[in-house]
Tab-separated table of C-alpha atoms and ligand atoms in Angstrom:
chain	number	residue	atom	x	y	z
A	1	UNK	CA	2.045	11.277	9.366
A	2	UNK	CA	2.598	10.258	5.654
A	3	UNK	CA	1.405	7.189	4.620
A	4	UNK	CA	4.239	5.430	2.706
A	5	UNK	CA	1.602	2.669	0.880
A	6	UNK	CA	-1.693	3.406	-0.037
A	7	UNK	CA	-3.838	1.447	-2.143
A	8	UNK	CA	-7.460	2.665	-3.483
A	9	UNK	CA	-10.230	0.356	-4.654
A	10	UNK	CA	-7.453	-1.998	-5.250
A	11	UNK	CA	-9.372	-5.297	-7.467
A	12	UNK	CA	-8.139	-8.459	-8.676
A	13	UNK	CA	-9.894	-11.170	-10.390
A	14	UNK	CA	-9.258	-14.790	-11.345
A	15	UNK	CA	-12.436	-15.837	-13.567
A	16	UNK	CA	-15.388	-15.994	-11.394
A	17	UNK	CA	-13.181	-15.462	-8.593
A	18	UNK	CA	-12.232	-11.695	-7.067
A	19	UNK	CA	-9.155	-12.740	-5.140
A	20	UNK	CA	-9.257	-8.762	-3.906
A	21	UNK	CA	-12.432	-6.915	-3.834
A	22	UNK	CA	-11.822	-3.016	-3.557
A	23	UNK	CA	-9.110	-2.879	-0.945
A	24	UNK	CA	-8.207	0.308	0.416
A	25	UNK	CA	-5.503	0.330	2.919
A	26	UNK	CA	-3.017	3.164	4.228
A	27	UNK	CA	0.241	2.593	6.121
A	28	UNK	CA	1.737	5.786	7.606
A	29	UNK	CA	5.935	5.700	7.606
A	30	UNK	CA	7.597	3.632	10.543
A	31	UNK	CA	4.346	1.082	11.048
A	32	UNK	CA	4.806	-2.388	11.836
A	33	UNK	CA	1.739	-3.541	9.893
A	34	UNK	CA	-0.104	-6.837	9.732
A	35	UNK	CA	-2.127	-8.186	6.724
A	36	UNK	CA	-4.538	-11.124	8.906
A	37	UNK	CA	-6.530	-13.832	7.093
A	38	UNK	CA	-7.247	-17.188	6.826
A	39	UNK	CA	-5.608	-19.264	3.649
A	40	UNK	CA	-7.124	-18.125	0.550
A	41	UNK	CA	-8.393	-14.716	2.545
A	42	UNK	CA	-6.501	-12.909	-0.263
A	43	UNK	CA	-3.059	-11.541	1.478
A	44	UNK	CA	-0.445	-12.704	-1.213
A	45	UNK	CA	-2.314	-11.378	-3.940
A	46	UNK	CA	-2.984	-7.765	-2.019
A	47	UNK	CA	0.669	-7.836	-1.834
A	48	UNK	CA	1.890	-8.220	-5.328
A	49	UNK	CA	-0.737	-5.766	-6.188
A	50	UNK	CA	1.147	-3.019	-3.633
A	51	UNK	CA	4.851	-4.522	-4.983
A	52	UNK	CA	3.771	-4.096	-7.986
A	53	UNK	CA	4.372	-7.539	-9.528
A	54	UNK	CA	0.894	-8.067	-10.559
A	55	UNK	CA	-1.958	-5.500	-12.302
A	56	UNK	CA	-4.806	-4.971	-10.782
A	57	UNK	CA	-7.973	-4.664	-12.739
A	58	UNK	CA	-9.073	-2.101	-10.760
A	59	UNK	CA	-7.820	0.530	-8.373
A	60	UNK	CA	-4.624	1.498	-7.708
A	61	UNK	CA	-1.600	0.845	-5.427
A	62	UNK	CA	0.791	3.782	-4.535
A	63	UNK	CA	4.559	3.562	-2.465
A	64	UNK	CA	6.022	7.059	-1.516
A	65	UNK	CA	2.709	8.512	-3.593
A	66	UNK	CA	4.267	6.644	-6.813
A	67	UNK	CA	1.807	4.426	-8.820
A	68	UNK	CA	3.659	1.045	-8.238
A	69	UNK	CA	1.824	-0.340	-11.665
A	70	UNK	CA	3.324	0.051	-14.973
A	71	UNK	CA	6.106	-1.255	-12.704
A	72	UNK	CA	7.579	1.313	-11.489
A	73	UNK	CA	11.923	0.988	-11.587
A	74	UNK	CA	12.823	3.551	-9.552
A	75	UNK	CA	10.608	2.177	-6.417
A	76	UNK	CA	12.508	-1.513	-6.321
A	77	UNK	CA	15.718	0.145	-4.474
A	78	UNK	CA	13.289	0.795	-1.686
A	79	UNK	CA	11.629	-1.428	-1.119
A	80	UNK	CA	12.398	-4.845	-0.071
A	81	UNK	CA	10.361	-8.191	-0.990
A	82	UNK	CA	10.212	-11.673	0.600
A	83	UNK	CA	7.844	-13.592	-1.684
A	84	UNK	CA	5.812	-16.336	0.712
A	85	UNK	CA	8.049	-19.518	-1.172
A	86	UNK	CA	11.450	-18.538	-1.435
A	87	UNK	CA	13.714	-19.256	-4.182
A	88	UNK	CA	17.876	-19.272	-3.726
A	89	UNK	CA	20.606	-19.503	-6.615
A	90	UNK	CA	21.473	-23.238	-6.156
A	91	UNK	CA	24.275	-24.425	-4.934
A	92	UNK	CA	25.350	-21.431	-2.955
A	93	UNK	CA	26.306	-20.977	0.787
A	94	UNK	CA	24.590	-18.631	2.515
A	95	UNK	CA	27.185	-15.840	2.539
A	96	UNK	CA	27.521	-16.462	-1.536
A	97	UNK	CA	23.819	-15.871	-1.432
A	98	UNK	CA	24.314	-12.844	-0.269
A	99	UNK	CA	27.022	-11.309	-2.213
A	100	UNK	CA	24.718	-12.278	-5.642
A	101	UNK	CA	21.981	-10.174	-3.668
A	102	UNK	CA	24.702	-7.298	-3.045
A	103	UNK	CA	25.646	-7.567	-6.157
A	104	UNK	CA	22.940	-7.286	-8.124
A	105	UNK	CA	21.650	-3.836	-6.179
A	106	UNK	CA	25.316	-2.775	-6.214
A	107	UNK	CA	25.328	-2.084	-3.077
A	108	UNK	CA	29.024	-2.747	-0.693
A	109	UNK	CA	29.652	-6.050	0.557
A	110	UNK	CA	29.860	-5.246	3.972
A	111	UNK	CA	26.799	-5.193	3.867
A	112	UNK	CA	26.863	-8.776	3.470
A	113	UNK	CA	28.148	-9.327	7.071
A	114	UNK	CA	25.699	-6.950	8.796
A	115	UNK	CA	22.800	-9.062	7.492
A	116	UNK	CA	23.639	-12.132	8.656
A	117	UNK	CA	24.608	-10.656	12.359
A	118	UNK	CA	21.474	-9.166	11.777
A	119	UNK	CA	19.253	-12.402	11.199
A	120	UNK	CA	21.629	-14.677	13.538
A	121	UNK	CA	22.955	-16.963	10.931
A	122	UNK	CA	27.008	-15.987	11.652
A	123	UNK	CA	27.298	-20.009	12.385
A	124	UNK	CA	26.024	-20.651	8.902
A	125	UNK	CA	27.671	-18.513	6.635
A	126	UNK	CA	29.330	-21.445	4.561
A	127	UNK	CA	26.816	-23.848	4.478
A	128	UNK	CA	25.041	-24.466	1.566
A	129	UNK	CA	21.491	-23.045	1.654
A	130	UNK	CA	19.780	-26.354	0.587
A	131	UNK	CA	21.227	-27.660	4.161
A	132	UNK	CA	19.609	-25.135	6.150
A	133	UNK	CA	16.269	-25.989	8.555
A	134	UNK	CA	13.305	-24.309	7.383
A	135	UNK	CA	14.057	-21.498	9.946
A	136	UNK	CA	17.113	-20.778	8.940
A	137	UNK	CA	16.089	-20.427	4.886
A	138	UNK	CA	13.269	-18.198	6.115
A	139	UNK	CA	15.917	-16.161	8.170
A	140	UNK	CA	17.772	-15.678	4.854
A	141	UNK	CA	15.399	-15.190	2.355
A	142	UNK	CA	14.270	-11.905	5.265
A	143	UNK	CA	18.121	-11.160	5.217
A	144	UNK	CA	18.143	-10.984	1.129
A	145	UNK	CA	15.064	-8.828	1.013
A	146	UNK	CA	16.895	-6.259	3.175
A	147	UNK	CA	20.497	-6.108	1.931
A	148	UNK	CA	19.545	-2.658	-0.139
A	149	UNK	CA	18.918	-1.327	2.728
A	150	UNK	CA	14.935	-0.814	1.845
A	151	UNK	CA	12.557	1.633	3.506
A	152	UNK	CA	9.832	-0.846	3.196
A	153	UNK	CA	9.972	-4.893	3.483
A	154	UNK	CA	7.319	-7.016	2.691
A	155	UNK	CA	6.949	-10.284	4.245
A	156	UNK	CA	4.626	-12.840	2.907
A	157	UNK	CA	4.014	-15.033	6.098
A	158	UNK	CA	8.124	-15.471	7.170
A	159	UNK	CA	7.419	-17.475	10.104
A	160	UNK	CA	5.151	-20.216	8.057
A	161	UNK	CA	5.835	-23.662	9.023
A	162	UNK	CA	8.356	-22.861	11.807
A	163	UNK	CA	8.265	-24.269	15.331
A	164	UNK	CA	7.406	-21.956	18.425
A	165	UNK	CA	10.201	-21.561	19.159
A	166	UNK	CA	11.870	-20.534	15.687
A	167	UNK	CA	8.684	-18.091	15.189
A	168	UNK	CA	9.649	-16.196	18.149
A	169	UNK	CA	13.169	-15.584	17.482
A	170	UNK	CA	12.340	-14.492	14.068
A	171	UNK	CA	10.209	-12.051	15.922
A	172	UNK	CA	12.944	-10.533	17.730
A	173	UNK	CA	14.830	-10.402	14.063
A	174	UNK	CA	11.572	-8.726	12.621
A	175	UNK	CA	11.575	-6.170	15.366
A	176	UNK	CA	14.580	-5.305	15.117
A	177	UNK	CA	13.916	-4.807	11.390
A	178	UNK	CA	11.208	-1.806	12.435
A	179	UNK	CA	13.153	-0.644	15.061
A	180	UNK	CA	15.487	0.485	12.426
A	181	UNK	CA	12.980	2.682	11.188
A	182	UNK	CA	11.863	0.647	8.339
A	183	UNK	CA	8.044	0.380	7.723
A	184	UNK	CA	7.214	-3.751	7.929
A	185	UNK	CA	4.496	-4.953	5.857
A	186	UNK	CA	4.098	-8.566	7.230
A	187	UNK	CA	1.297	-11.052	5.973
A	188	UNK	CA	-0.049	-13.802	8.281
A	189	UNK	CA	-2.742	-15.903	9.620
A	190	UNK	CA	-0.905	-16.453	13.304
A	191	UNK	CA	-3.986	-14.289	15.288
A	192	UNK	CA	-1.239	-14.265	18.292
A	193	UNK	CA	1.760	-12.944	15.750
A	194	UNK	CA	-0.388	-10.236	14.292
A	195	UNK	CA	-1.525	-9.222	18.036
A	196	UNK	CA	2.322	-9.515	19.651
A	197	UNK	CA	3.923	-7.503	16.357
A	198	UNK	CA	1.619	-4.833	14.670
A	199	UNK	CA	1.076	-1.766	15.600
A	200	UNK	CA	-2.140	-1.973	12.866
A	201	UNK	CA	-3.695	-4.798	11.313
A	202	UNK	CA	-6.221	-5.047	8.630
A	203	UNK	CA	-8.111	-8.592	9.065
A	204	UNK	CA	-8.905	-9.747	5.450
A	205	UNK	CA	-11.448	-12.097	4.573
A	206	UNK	CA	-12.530	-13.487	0.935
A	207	UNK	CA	-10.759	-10.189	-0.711
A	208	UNK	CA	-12.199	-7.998	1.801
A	209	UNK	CA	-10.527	-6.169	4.563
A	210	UNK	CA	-12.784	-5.677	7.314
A	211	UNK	CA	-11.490	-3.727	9.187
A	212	UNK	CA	-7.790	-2.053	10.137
A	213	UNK	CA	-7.039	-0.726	13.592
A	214	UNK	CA	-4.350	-1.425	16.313
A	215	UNK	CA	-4.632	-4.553	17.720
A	216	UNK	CA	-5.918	-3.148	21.278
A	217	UNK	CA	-8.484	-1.341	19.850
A	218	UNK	CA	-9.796	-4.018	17.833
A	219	UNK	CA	-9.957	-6.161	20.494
A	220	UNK	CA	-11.420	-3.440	22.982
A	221	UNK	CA	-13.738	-2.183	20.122
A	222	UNK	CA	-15.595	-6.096	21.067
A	223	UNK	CA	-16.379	-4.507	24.864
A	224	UNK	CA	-16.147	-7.944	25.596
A	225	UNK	CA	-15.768	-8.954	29.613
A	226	UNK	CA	-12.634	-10.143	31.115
A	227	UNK	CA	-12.736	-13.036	32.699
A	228	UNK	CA	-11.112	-14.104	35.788
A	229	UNK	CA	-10.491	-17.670	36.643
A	230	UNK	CA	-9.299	-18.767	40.420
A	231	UNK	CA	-8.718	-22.182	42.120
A	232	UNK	CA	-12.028	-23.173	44.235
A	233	UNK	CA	-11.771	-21.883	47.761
A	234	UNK	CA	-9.861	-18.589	46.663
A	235	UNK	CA	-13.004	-16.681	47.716
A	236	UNK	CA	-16.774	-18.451	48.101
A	237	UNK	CA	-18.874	-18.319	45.000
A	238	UNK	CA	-21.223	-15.345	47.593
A	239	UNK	CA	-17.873	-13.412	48.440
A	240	UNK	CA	-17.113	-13.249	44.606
A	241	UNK	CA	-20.374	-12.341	43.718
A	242	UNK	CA	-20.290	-9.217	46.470
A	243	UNK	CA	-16.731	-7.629	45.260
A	244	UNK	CA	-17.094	-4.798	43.329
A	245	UNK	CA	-16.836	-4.775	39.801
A	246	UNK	CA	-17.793	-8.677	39.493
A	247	UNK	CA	-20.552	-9.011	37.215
A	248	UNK	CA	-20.625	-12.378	37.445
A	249	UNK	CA	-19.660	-15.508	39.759
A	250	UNK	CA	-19.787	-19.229	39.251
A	251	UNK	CA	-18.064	-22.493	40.521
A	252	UNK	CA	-17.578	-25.087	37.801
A	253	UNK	CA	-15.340	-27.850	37.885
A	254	UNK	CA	-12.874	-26.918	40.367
A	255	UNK	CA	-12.327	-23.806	39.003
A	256	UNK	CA	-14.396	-20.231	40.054
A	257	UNK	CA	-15.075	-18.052	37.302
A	258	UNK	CA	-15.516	-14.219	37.412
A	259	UNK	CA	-16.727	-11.604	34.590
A	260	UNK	CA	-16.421	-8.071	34.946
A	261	UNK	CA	-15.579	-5.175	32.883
A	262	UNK	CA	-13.417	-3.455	35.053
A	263	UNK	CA	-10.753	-6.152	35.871
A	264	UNK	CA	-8.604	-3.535	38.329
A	265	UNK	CA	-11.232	-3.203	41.295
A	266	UNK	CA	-11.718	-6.853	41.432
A	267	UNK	CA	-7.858	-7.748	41.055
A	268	UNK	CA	-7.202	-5.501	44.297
A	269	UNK	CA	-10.387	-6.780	46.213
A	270	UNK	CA	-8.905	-9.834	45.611
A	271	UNK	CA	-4.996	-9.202	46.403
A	272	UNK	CA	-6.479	-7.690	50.308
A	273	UNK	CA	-8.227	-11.105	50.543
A	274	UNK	CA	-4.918	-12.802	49.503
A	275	UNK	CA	-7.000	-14.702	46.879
A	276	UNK	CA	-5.141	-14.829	43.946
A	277	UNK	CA	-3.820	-18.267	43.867
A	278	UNK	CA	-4.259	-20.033	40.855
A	279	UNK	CA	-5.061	-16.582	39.329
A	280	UNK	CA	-5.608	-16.206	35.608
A	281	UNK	CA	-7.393	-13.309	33.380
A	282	UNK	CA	-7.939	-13.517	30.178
A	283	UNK	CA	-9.620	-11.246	27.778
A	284	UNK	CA	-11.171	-11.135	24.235
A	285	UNK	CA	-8.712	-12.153	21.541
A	286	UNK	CA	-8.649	-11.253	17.623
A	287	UNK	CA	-10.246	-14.632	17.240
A	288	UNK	CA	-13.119	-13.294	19.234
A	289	UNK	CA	-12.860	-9.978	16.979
A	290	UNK	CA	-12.861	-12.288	13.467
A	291	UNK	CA	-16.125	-13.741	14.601
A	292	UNK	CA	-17.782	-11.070	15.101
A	293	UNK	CA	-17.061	-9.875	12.008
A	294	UNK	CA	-17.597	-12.659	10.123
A	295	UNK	CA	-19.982	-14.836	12.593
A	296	UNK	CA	-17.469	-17.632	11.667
A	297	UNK	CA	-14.758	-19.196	13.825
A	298	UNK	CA	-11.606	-18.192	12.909
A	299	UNK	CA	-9.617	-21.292	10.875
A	300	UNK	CA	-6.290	-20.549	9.656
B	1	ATP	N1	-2.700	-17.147	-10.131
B	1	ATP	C1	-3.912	-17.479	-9.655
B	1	ATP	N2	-4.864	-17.974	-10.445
B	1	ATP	C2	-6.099	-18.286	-9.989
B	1	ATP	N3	-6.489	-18.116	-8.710
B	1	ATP	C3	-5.582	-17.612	-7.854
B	1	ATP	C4	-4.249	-17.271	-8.273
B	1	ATP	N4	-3.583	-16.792	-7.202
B	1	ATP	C5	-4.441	-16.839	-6.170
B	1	ATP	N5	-5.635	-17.326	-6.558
B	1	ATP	C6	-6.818	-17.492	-5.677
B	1	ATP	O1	-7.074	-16.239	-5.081
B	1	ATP	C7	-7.447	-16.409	-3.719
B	1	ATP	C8	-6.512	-15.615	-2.838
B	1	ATP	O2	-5.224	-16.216	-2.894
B	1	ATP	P1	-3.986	-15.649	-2.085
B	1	ATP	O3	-2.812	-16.456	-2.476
B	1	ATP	O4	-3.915	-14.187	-2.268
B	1	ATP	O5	-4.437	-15.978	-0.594
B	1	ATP	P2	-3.588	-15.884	0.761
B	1	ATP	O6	-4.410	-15.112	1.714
B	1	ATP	O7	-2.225	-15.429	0.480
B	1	ATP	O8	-3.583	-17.411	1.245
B	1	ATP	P3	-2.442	-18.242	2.045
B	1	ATP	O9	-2.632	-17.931	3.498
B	1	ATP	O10	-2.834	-19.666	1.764
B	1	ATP	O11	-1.113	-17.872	1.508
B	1	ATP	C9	-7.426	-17.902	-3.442
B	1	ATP	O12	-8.740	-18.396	-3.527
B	1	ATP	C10	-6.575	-18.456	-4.553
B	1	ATP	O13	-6.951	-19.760	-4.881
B	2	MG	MG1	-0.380	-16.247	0.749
């Protein structure tokens, strides 16, 4: 597979402060991939290194095996850039927004209309983009990056300060965006986001990445035990301990709490007992795989 982005040794400094220390990162054509961190970890500044927007003062950034710094013209039709705080021409509605955008890459203006179908804002075409909700301008500002039709898009945290319920129908816009064949670059510090979307994620932490994988094998990497909780009187605390696979058994607080690495043996045992009310499993998460990385708790 090619890798679309790479970026070698990639440094930035601010004074005493290396924002990015030697990031190297590679995102093959088509991935859905996930920049992780904590505030200040270092994601924005990573990815105005790749866009080209700022210089590094060390390493190098490449798109499509171009250097992306001097800035590089002939990359910016392809790729697409939300920046994390969005700026719109004032005044505008939302479909005038547009039209500058489609303007200014000189691309059709029908393009204008498959946008917002695309991002859901048909509703909201004339209103003026200062009285959209927070969701909405986010939906826009994604809808603007992408009216060029881009290979790439970058996506400095989109769903930031949005409600559950906005963040996951701007997932279902992002997908959507991939499933197109683009290759998503997407920054956040939502742990469940990067998990539900990525197909790779690089966990950054103080200018470091730590370490990229899929989000299944980072969490599997942990060989951490699953955990299966049941309501009290599912099974006795002995019975539990007998079924195979259970590594561990133990009644606390109403609730009866199994371990085991192999969840499948122990689901079944349980299904021919018909003891799976109250059932719930739950396994490590990327929080889990963040501190053991770091030995801190993850805090976004
Ligand atoms: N222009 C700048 N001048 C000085 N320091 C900066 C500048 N931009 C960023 N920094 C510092 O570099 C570090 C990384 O910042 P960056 O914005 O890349 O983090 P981030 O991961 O995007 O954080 P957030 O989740 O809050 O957006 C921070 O400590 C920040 O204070
Ligand atoms: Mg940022």
């Amino acid at each position: 597979m090619t890798n679309v982005i790479e970026t070698r040794g990639l440094v930035k400094r601010y004074g005493d402060l290396t924002a990015v220390d030697h990031v190297d990162i590679a995102v093959p054509q088509g991935t859905f991939f996930g920049l992780l961190g904590p505030n200040g970890a270092g994601k924005t500044t990573t990815l105005e290194l790749i866009e080209g927007i700022r210089e590094p003062d060390e390493g190098e950034a490449l798109i499509f095996g171009e250097k992306v710094w001097p800035r590089n013209r002939a990359l910016l039709p392809r790729i697409g850039v939300q920046l994390q705080a969005s700026a719109f021409f004032e005044r505008l509605t939302v479909a005038e927004q547009l039209r500058c955008f489609a303007e200014l890459y000189a691309v059709p203006l029908t393009r204008i209309d498959r946008m917002i179908e695309l991002v859901g804002l048909e509703d909201k075409r004339t209103v003026r983009t200062e009285d959209l909700s927070g969701g909405q301008k986010q939906r826009l500002s994604i809808a603007c990056s992408l009216i060029h039709d881009p290979e790439i898009v970058f996506l400095d945290e989109p769903t930031a300060a949005l409600d559950p319920q906005a963040r996951r129908n701007l997932w279902d816009v992002l997908r959507a965006i991939n499933a197109e064949g683009r290759t998503v670059v997407l920054t956040t510090h939502y742990m469940d986001e990067a998990e539900i979307l990525c197909d790779q994620i690089a966990i950054i932490d103080r200018g470091k990445i730590l370490t990229t994988d899929t989000p299944r094998n980072l969490i599997t990497g942990l060989g951490a035990a699953y955990r299966i909780l049941l309501s009290e009187g599912a099974v006795s605390e002995e019975e539990a301990n007998r079924l195979p696979g259970v590594e561990s058994a133990s009644l606390d607080n109403g609730t009866l709490a199994l371990t085991t690495h192999e969840p499948s043996p122990v689901l079944t045992a349980l299904a021919e007992r018909d003891a799976l009310h109250g059932l719930q499993v739950t396994s490590a998460t990327l929080e889990d795989v963040f501190l053991t990385l770091t030995g801190r708790e993850y805090r976004a």
